[in-house]
């Protein structure tokens, strides 16, 4: 994972609302956008905005089924992110 992706994911998860949305999606197999709006008590437009950022970071996948947009977490992205952060941490310690 390159530095640009690390930064994109870090920024996506740095926002409290996005982190809560991501956690809700990750705990479930998948959630619809309307379910997320209800659970998090935020407007549908706000959820849509946050989902777009999470999707752009590769943290979730979104697909439409009829009139509903279903969202699911992408575990591989988090695994790759954790490994990349671990590598960054090790390389920093080696420089000290």
Short mmCIF file of C-alpha atoms in Angstrom, two decimals:
data_model
loop_
_atom_site.label_atom_id
_atom_site.label_comp_id
_atom_site.label_asym_id
_atom_site.label_seq_id
_atom_site.Cartn_x
_atom_site.Cartn_y
_atom_site.Cartn_z
CA UNK A 1 0.00 0.00 0.00
CA UNK A 2 1.46 3.35 -0.99
CA UNK A 3 1.60 6.48 1.12
CA UNK A 4 -1.29 8.14 -0.76
CA UNK A 5 -3.63 5.27 0.16
CA UNK A 6 -2.43 5.29 3.77
CA UNK A 7 -3.22 9.02 3.98
CA UNK A 8 -6.61 8.59 2.28
CA UNK A 9 -7.67 5.85 4.70
CA UNK A 10 -6.31 7.74 7.72
CA UNK A 11 -8.27 10.85 6.75
CA UNK A 12 -11.43 8.83 6.10
CA UNK A 13 -11.28 7.22 9.55
CA UNK A 14 -10.24 10.41 11.36
CA UNK A 15 -13.79 11.79 11.19
CA UNK A 16 -15.88 10.56 14.14
CA UNK A 17 -19.10 10.17 12.13
CA UNK A 18 -17.34 8.25 9.36
CA UNK A 19 -15.62 6.02 11.88
CA UNK A 20 -18.97 5.22 13.52
CA UNK A 21 -20.52 4.52 10.11
CA UNK A 22 -17.62 2.26 9.16
CA UNK A 23 -17.86 0.40 12.47
CA UNK A 24 -21.60 -0.18 11.95
CA UNK A 25 -21.02 -1.52 8.44
CA UNK A 26 -18.09 -3.70 9.53
CA UNK A 27 -20.16 -5.26 12.35
CA UNK A 28 -22.84 -6.33 9.88
CA UNK A 29 -22.59 -8.26 6.64
CA UNK A 30 -24.01 -5.20 4.89
CA UNK A 31 -26.20 -2.22 5.62
CA UNK A 32 -28.35 -0.01 3.46
CA UNK A 33 -27.75 3.72 3.45
CA UNK A 34 -31.20 4.33 4.95
CA UNK A 35 -30.45 1.92 7.81
CA UNK A 36 -27.20 3.75 8.50
CA UNK A 37 -29.03 7.10 8.54
CA UNK A 38 -31.51 5.72 11.06
CA UNK A 39 -28.86 4.09 13.27
CA UNK A 40 -26.56 7.10 13.32
CA UNK A 41 -29.43 9.65 13.42
CA UNK A 42 -28.01 11.71 10.59
CA UNK A 43 -29.54 12.98 7.36
CA UNK A 44 -29.43 10.75 4.29
CA UNK A 45 -27.35 13.37 2.43
CA UNK A 46 -24.78 13.34 5.24
CA UNK A 47 -24.60 9.54 5.16
CA UNK A 48 -24.18 9.64 1.40
CA UNK A 49 -21.30 12.10 1.71
CA UNK A 50 -19.51 9.95 4.29
CA UNK A 51 -20.11 6.73 2.33
CA UNK A 52 -18.56 8.32 -0.74
CA UNK A 53 -15.38 9.12 1.20
CA UNK A 54 -15.24 5.63 2.76
CA UNK A 55 -15.75 4.08 -0.65
CA UNK A 56 -13.08 6.26 -2.26
CA UNK A 57 -10.67 5.10 0.46
CA UNK A 58 -11.50 1.49 -0.42
CA UNK A 59 -12.92 0.79 3.03
CA UNK A 60 -16.40 -0.12 1.78
CA UNK A 61 -18.09 -1.32 -1.37
CA UNK A 62 -21.48 0.02 -2.39
CA UNK A 63 -23.94 -1.61 -4.76
CA UNK A 64 -27.49 -0.79 -5.73
CA UNK A 65 -30.27 -3.37 -5.45
CA UNK A 66 -33.49 -1.86 -6.70
CA UNK A 67 -34.00 1.43 -4.91
CA UNK A 68 -31.59 0.63 -2.06
CA UNK A 69 -27.82 1.09 -1.88
CA UNK A 70 -26.16 -1.70 0.09
CA UNK A 71 -22.79 -1.12 1.75
CA UNK A 72 -20.29 -3.67 3.00
CA UNK A 73 -16.83 -3.41 4.52
CA UNK A 74 -13.72 -4.50 2.64
CA UNK A 75 -11.65 -6.35 5.27
CA UNK A 76 -8.63 -6.65 2.98
CA UNK A 77 -8.24 -2.87 2.91
CA UNK A 78 -8.04 -2.71 6.71
CA UNK A 79 -5.62 -5.64 6.79
CA UNK A 80 -3.37 -3.97 4.19
CA UNK A 81 -3.63 -0.66 6.05
CA UNK A 82 -2.62 -2.26 9.36
CA UNK A 83 0.39 -3.93 7.71
CA UNK A 84 1.42 -0.66 6.07
CA UNK A 85 1.22 1.21 9.37
CA UNK A 86 3.24 -1.52 11.02
CA UNK A 87 5.92 -1.21 8.33
CA UNK A 88 5.98 2.58 8.79
CA UNK A 89 6.37 2.14 12.52
CA UNK A 90 9.25 -0.34 12.12
CA UNK A 91 11.06 1.85 9.60
CA UNK A 92 10.78 4.86 11.93
CA UNK A 93 12.26 2.87 14.84
CA UNK A 94 15.16 1.82 12.65
CA UNK A 95 15.95 5.49 11.93
CA UNK A 96 16.13 6.39 15.63
#
